[in-house]
CSV table of C-alpha atoms and ligand atoms in Angstrom, one decimal:
chain,number,residue,atom,x,y,z
B,286,MET,CA,0.1,0.0,-0.1
B,287,ASN,CA,1.2,3.3,-1.0
B,288,ASN,CA,0.7,6.9,0.4
B,289,ALA,CA,-2.0,7.5,-1.8
B,290,ALA,CA,-4.2,5.3,0.8
B,291,GLU,CA,-4.2,8.5,3.1
B,292,HIS,CA,-6.0,10.5,0.2
B,293,SER,CA,-8.5,7.8,-0.6
B,294,GLU,CA,-10.4,5.2,1.6
B,295,GLU,CA,-11.3,3.1,-1.5
B,296,HIS,CA,-8.6,2.1,-3.3
B,297,THR,CA,-4.7,1.7,-3.1
B,298,GLY,CA,-4.0,3.2,-6.5
B,299,LEU,CA,-3.6,6.8,-7.3
B,300,PHE,CA,-5.9,8.6,-9.9
B,301,VAL,CA,-4.6,11.4,-11.5
B,302,ALA,CA,-6.6,13.9,-13.8
B,303,LEU,CA,-5.1,16.6,-16.0
B,304,GLU,CA,-7.4,19.2,-16.9
B,305,GLY,CA,-7.3,22.6,-19.0
B,306,GLY,CA,-8.2,24.5,-21.9
B,307,GLU,CA,-7.1,22.5,-25.1
B,308,ALA,CA,-3.5,22.5,-26.3
B,309,THR,CA,-2.3,23.1,-22.8
B,310,GLY,CA,0.0,20.2,-22.9
B,311,LYS,CA,-2.1,17.5,-21.3
B,312,THR,CA,-1.2,14.8,-23.5
B,313,THR,CA,2.3,15.7,-23.6
B,314,GLN,CA,2.7,15.7,-19.7
B,315,ILE,CA,1.0,12.3,-19.4
B,316,GLY,CA,3.7,11.1,-21.9
B,317,LEU,CA,6.6,12.1,-20.0
B,318,LEU,CA,4.8,11.0,-16.3
B,319,ARG,CA,4.0,7.7,-17.8
B,320,LYS,CA,7.7,7.0,-18.7
B,321,TRP,CA,9.0,8.3,-15.2
B,322,LEU,CA,6.5,6.4,-13.2
B,323,GLN,CA,7.4,3.2,-15.5
B,324,ALA,CA,11.3,4.0,-14.6
B,325,CYS,CA,10.3,4.0,-10.9
B,326,GLY,CA,8.7,0.4,-11.1
B,327,ARG,CA,5.3,1.5,-11.0
B,328,HIS,CA,2.3,0.3,-13.1
B,329,VAL,CA,0.5,2.8,-15.2
B,330,VAL,CA,-2.8,3.4,-16.9
B,331,THR,CA,-3.1,6.5,-19.2
B,332,THR,CA,-6.4,7.4,-20.6
B,333,ARG,CA,-8.6,10.0,-21.8
B,334,GLU,CA,-12.0,11.4,-21.7
B,335,PRO,CA,-14.3,11.0,-24.0
B,336,GLY,CA,-13.0,7.7,-24.7
B,337,GLY,CA,-11.1,5.1,-22.8
B,338,THR,CA,-13.2,2.2,-23.4
B,339,ALA,CA,-15.1,0.6,-26.7
B,340,ILE,CA,-18.1,2.3,-25.9
B,341,GLY,CA,-16.3,5.5,-24.9
B,342,GLU,CA,-14.4,5.6,-28.2
B,343,ARG,CA,-17.4,5.4,-30.2
B,344,ILE,CA,-19.2,8.2,-28.1
B,345,ARG,CA,-16.1,10.5,-28.8
B,346,PRO,CA,-16.9,11.2,-32.5
B,347,LEU,CA,-20.3,12.0,-31.7
B,348,LEU,CA,-19.2,14.7,-29.2
B,349,LEU,CA,-16.4,15.9,-31.2
B,350,ASP,CA,-16.8,15.4,-34.8
B,351,HIS,CA,-18.1,18.3,-37.1
B,352,GLY,CA,-21.2,17.0,-39.0
B,353,GLN,CA,-23.8,15.9,-36.1
B,354,GLY,CA,-25.8,19.1,-36.6
B,355,GLU,CA,-26.1,21.3,-33.5
B,356,VAL,CA,-26.0,19.1,-30.4
B,357,ASP,CA,-28.0,20.2,-27.5
B,358,PRO,CA,-26.0,21.2,-24.5
B,359,ARG,CA,-28.0,18.4,-22.2
B,360,THR,CA,-27.5,15.8,-25.0
B,361,GLU,CA,-23.8,16.8,-24.8
B,362,ALA,CA,-23.6,16.6,-21.0
B,363,LEU,CA,-25.3,13.3,-20.7
B,364,LEU,CA,-23.0,11.9,-23.9
B,365,PHE,CA,-19.9,12.8,-21.6
B,366,ALA,CA,-21.4,11.1,-18.4
B,367,ALA,CA,-22.3,8.1,-20.6
B,368,SER,CA,-18.7,7.7,-21.6
B,369,ARG,CA,-17.5,8.4,-18.0
B,370,ALA,CA,-19.6,6.2,-16.5
B,371,ALA,CA,-18.0,3.3,-18.7
B,372,HIS,CA,-14.7,4.6,-18.1
B,373,VAL,CA,-14.9,4.4,-14.6
B,374,ARG,CA,-16.8,1.0,-14.5
B,375,GLN,CA,-14.6,-0.8,-17.0
B,376,LEU,CA,-11.0,0.9,-16.9
B,377,ILE,CA,-10.8,3.5,-13.8
B,378,ARG,CA,-11.7,1.5,-10.8
B,379,PRO,CA,-10.0,-1.9,-11.5
B,380,ALA,CA,-6.9,-0.4,-12.1
B,381,LEU,CA,-7.0,1.5,-9.0
B,382,SER,CA,-7.9,-1.2,-7.1
B,383,ARG,CA,-4.9,-3.5,-8.3
B,384,GLY,CA,-3.1,-0.4,-6.9
B,385,GLU,CA,-1.7,1.1,-10.3
B,386,VAL,CA,-1.4,4.9,-11.0
B,387,VAL,CA,-4.2,6.3,-13.7
B,388,LEU,CA,-3.3,9.0,-15.7
B,389,CYS,CA,-6.5,10.6,-17.3
B,390,ASP,CA,-6.7,13.3,-19.8
B,391,ARG,CA,-9.9,15.3,-18.6
B,392,TYR,CA,-12.4,14.2,-16.2
B,393,VAL,CA,-15.6,15.3,-14.2
B,394,ASP,CA,-14.0,19.0,-14.1
B,395,SER,CA,-14.1,19.2,-18.1
B,396,SER,CA,-17.8,18.8,-18.1
B,397,LEU,CA,-18.4,21.1,-15.1
B,398,ALA,CA,-16.1,23.8,-17.1
B,399,TYR,CA,-17.4,23.1,-20.7
B,400,GLN,CA,-21.1,22.2,-20.1
B,401,GLY,CA,-21.7,23.5,-16.4
B,402,VAL,CA,-20.4,26.9,-17.3
B,403,GLY,CA,-19.3,27.3,-20.8
B,404,ARG,CA,-22.7,25.8,-22.2
B,405,GLY,CA,-24.6,27.7,-19.3
B,406,LEU,CA,-26.1,24.3,-17.8
B,407,GLY,CA,-24.8,25.4,-14.5
B,408,ILE,CA,-22.2,23.7,-12.2
B,409,GLU,CA,-24.5,21.9,-9.8
B,410,GLU,CA,-26.6,20.2,-12.2
B,411,VAL,CA,-23.7,18.7,-14.2
B,412,ALA,CA,-21.8,17.7,-11.1
B,413,GLN,CA,-25.0,15.8,-9.8
B,414,ILE,CA,-25.2,13.8,-12.9
B,415,ASN,CA,-21.5,13.1,-13.0
B,416,ARG,CA,-21.6,11.8,-9.1
B,417,TRP,CA,-24.2,9.4,-10.3
B,418,ALA,CA,-22.0,8.6,-13.5
B,419,THR,CA,-19.1,8.2,-11.5
B,420,GLU,CA,-20.5,6.5,-8.4
B,421,GLY,CA,-18.6,9.4,-6.6
B,422,LEU,CA,-15.2,8.7,-7.7
B,423,THR,CA,-12.8,11.8,-7.3
B,424,PRO,CA,-9.3,11.9,-8.5
B,425,ASP,CA,-6.7,12.0,-5.8
B,426,LEU,CA,-4.8,14.8,-7.7
B,427,THR,CA,-6.3,16.8,-10.3
B,428,VAL,CA,-3.4,19.0,-12.2
B,429,VAL,CA,-4.9,22.2,-14.0
B,430,LEU,CA,-2.5,23.4,-16.9
B,431,ASP,CA,-3.5,27.0,-17.1
B,432,VAL,CA,-2.5,29.1,-20.1
B,433,ASP,CA,-4.1,32.1,-21.9
B,434,PRO,CA,-6.6,31.0,-24.5
B,435,GLU,CA,-4.5,32.8,-27.2
B,436,ILE,CA,-1.6,31.1,-26.5
B,437,SER,CA,-3.6,27.6,-26.7
B,438,ARG,CA,-4.9,28.6,-30.1
B,439,ARG,CA,-1.4,29.6,-31.5
B,440,ARG,CA,-0.3,26.2,-30.0
B,441,ARG,CA,-3.3,24.2,-31.7
B,442,ALA,CA,-2.8,26.0,-35.2
B,443,HIS,CA,0.7,25.2,-34.8
B,444,ARG,CA,0.2,21.4,-34.0
B,445,ASP,CA,-2.7,21.1,-36.6
B,446,GLY,CA,-1.1,23.1,-39.5
B,447,GLY,CA,-4.3,25.6,-39.5
B,448,ALA,CA,-7.0,23.2,-39.7
B,449,VAL,CA,-10.2,23.7,-38.3
B,450,GLY,CA,-10.8,22.7,-34.7
B,451,ASP,CA,-13.1,20.1,-33.9
B,452,ARG,CA,-16.8,21.2,-32.8
B,453,ILE,CA,-15.9,22.4,-29.3
B,454,GLU,CA,-12.5,23.7,-30.2
B,455,SER,CA,-14.5,26.2,-32.5
B,456,ALA,CA,-16.4,28.0,-29.8
B,457,ASP,CA,-15.6,31.9,-29.4
B,458,ASN,CA,-12.5,33.2,-27.3
B,459,ALA,CA,-15.1,34.3,-24.5
B,460,PHE,CA,-16.4,30.8,-23.9
B,461,HIS,CA,-12.8,29.5,-23.6
B,462,SER,CA,-11.8,32.3,-21.2
B,463,ARG,CA,-15.3,31.6,-19.1
B,464,LEU,CA,-13.8,28.0,-18.9
B,465,ARG,CA,-10.7,28.9,-17.9
B,466,GLN,CA,-11.9,30.6,-14.9
B,467,ALA,CA,-14.0,27.7,-14.2
B,468,PHE,CA,-10.9,25.1,-13.7
B,469,LEU,CA,-9.4,27.9,-11.8
B,470,ASP,CA,-12.4,28.0,-9.3
B,471,ARG,CA,-12.8,24.7,-8.8
B,472,ALA,CA,-8.7,24.3,-8.0
B,473,GLU,CA,-9.1,27.3,-5.3
B,474,ALA,CA,-12.3,25.5,-3.7
B,475,ALA,CA,-10.1,22.4,-3.0
B,476,PRO,CA,-6.4,23.3,-3.1
B,477,GLU,CA,-5.3,20.0,-1.1
B,478,ARG,CA,-6.8,18.1,-4.5
B,479,TYR,CA,-5.2,20.4,-7.0
B,480,LEU,CA,-1.9,21.7,-8.7
B,481,VAL,CA,-2.5,24.5,-10.7
B,482,LEU,CA,0.4,25.1,-13.0
B,483,ASP,CA,1.3,27.9,-15.4
B,484,ALA,CA,1.3,25.9,-18.8
B,485,ALA,CA,2.9,28.8,-20.9
B,486,VAL,CA,6.6,27.8,-19.6
B,487,ASP,CA,8.7,24.9,-21.0
B,488,ALA,CA,7.2,21.4,-21.0
B,489,GLN,CA,10.2,20.2,-18.9
B,490,SER,CA,9.7,22.5,-15.9
B,491,ILE,CA,6.1,21.8,-15.7
B,492,GLN,CA,7.1,18.0,-15.7
B,493,GLN,CA,9.4,18.7,-13.0
B,494,ARG,CA,6.5,20.5,-10.8
B,495,ILE,CA,3.9,17.6,-11.5
B,496,ARG,CA,7.0,14.8,-10.5
B,497,THR,CA,7.5,16.8,-7.2
B,498,ARG,CA,3.9,16.4,-6.3
B,499,LEU,CA,3.8,12.9,-7.3
B,500,ALA,CA,6.6,12.1,-5.6
B,501,LYS,CA,5.2,12.7,-2.4
B,502,LEU,CA,2.2,11.1,-3.1
B,503,LEU,CA,3.7,8.0,-4.0
B,504,ASP,CA,6.9,8.1,-1.9
B,505,LEU,CA,9.0,8.1,-5.1
B,506,ASP,CA,12.4,9.0,-6.1
B,507,GLN,CA,12.1,12.1,-8.1
B,508,GLY,CA,15.6,11.9,-9.3
B,509,VAL,CA,15.1,8.5,-11.5
B,510,GLN,CA,16.3,9.3,-15.2
B,511,THR,CA,13.9,8.5,-18.0
B,512,VAL,CA,14.4,8.9,-21.7
E,742,LIG,N1,-14.8,18.0,-23.3
E,742,LIG,C1,-15.9,18.6,-22.6
E,742,LIG,O1,-16.8,19.5,-23.4
E,742,LIG,N2,-16.5,18.0,-21.7
E,742,LIG,C2,-15.8,17.1,-21.1
E,742,LIG,O2,-16.5,16.2,-20.0
E,742,LIG,C3,-14.8,16.3,-21.7
E,742,LIG,C4,-14.3,17.1,-22.9
E,742,LIG,C5,-14.1,15.2,-20.9
E,742,LIG,C6,-11.6,17.0,-25.9
E,742,LIG,O3,-10.8,17.1,-27.1
E,742,LIG,C7,-13.0,18.2,-26.2
E,742,LIG,O4,-13.8,17.4,-25.4
E,742,LIG,C8,-12.2,19.5,-25.4
E,742,LIG,C9,-13.2,19.5,-24.4
E,742,LIG,C10,-14.2,18.9,-24.4
E,742,LIG,N3,-12.5,20.3,-26.4
E,742,LIG,N4,-12.0,21.5,-26.5
E,742,LIG,N5,-11.9,22.5,-26.8
E,742,LIG,P1,-9.4,16.4,-27.1
E,742,LIG,O5,-9.1,15.6,-26.3
E,742,LIG,O6,-9.3,16.1,-28.6
E,742,LIG,O7,-8.3,17.6,-27.0
E,742,LIG,P2,-7.8,18.3,-25.7
E,742,LIG,O8,-8.3,17.8,-24.4
E,742,LIG,O9,-8.3,19.9,-25.9
E,742,LIG,O10,-6.3,18.2,-25.8
E,742,LIG,P3,-5.4,18.6,-27.0
E,742,LIG,O11,-5.8,19.3,-27.8
E,742,LIG,O12,-5.1,17.1,-27.6
E,742,LIG,O13,-3.9,19.3,-26.4
E,742,LIG,P4,-3.5,18.8,-24.9
E,742,LIG,O14,-3.2,17.3,-24.7
E,742,LIG,O15,-3.6,19.6,-23.9
E,742,LIG,O16,-1.8,19.3,-25.3
E,742,LIG,P5,-0.7,18.5,-26.3
E,742,LIG,O17,-1.1,17.8,-27.3
E,742,LIG,O18,0.0,18.0,-25.2
E,742,LIG,O19,-0.2,19.7,-26.9
E,742,LIG,C11,-0.7,20.5,-27.8
E,742,LIG,C12,0.6,21.5,-28.7
E,742,LIG,O20,1.6,22.4,-27.7
E,742,LIG,C13,1.6,20.4,-29.2
E,742,LIG,O21,2.0,20.4,-30.4
E,742,LIG,C14,2.9,20.3,-28.2
E,742,LIG,O22,3.9,19.8,-28.8
E,742,LIG,C15,2.7,21.7,-27.8
E,742,LIG,N6,3.1,22.0,-26.3
E,742,LIG,C16,2.7,21.0,-25.3
E,742,LIG,N7,3.5,21.3,-24.2
E,742,LIG,C17,4.0,22.8,-24.4
E,742,LIG,C18,4.6,23.8,-23.7
E,742,LIG,N8,4.8,23.6,-22.7
E,742,LIG,N9,5.0,24.8,-24.3
E,742,LIG,C19,5.0,25.0,-25.6
E,742,LIG,N10,4.5,24.0,-26.6
E,742,LIG,C20,3.8,22.9,-25.9
């Protein structure tokens, strides 16, 4: 049993979610963390939302692809929650019970920000369907990668060679600023379960700060070198 047990009574693994706007570097950080944790001898599951299971990966294009027509906000919130319910039951909880580290690219806070605040459904309403969908499973740590939406827009354009973003990415700047604030408000309300990082700096500096926090939670040697 590791120190994570101090943070959750129901599992021996560690559940870490990465959150923030798009192109803030979540996928990059998860990849680096995975290599480090494996080099430290930990079993790691990396996964994403929407997705992570067969059914979740089938729901994903319904939510993200253009061509579905206008998607009603409640339909959108329920589809994200449906994908998440399968994710928790089939992948996340079993891995945590085996004592593994789960690194998840987005989780409930994304729904609270994008659907609750961005789409105007209300945080408490969206939280309620997600408590039911996840049977109350909360990350031991949520890392919020915080960056000005204009920087993420530029990173995205650079990565995608100027291609049109997915249906949600294409929303306007005011939408993205509102949801940035929503992530920060969530973190401020429960600082012991969050790590907010300035994601405008280089990826290695961000990585070091996440490792420092995880090393404490998992009682690991932060200095283990990885490729
Ligand atoms: N959504 C929702 O509405 N409700 C929900 O409940 C959930 C999701 C779960 C999922 O999109 C969409 O669904 C998302 C929210 C919504 N839409 N929006 N907007 P996704 O999974 O396809 O994409 P994403 O989550 O927004 O992430 P992303 O675009 O894949 O980006 P990322 O993982 O955060 O970043 P990255 O791929 O690691 O890096 C992006 C680029 O920046 C890349 O070229 C990197 O090399 C570069 N990069 C990374 N770090 C740095 C630093 N530190 N400096 C400079 N450049 C960097």
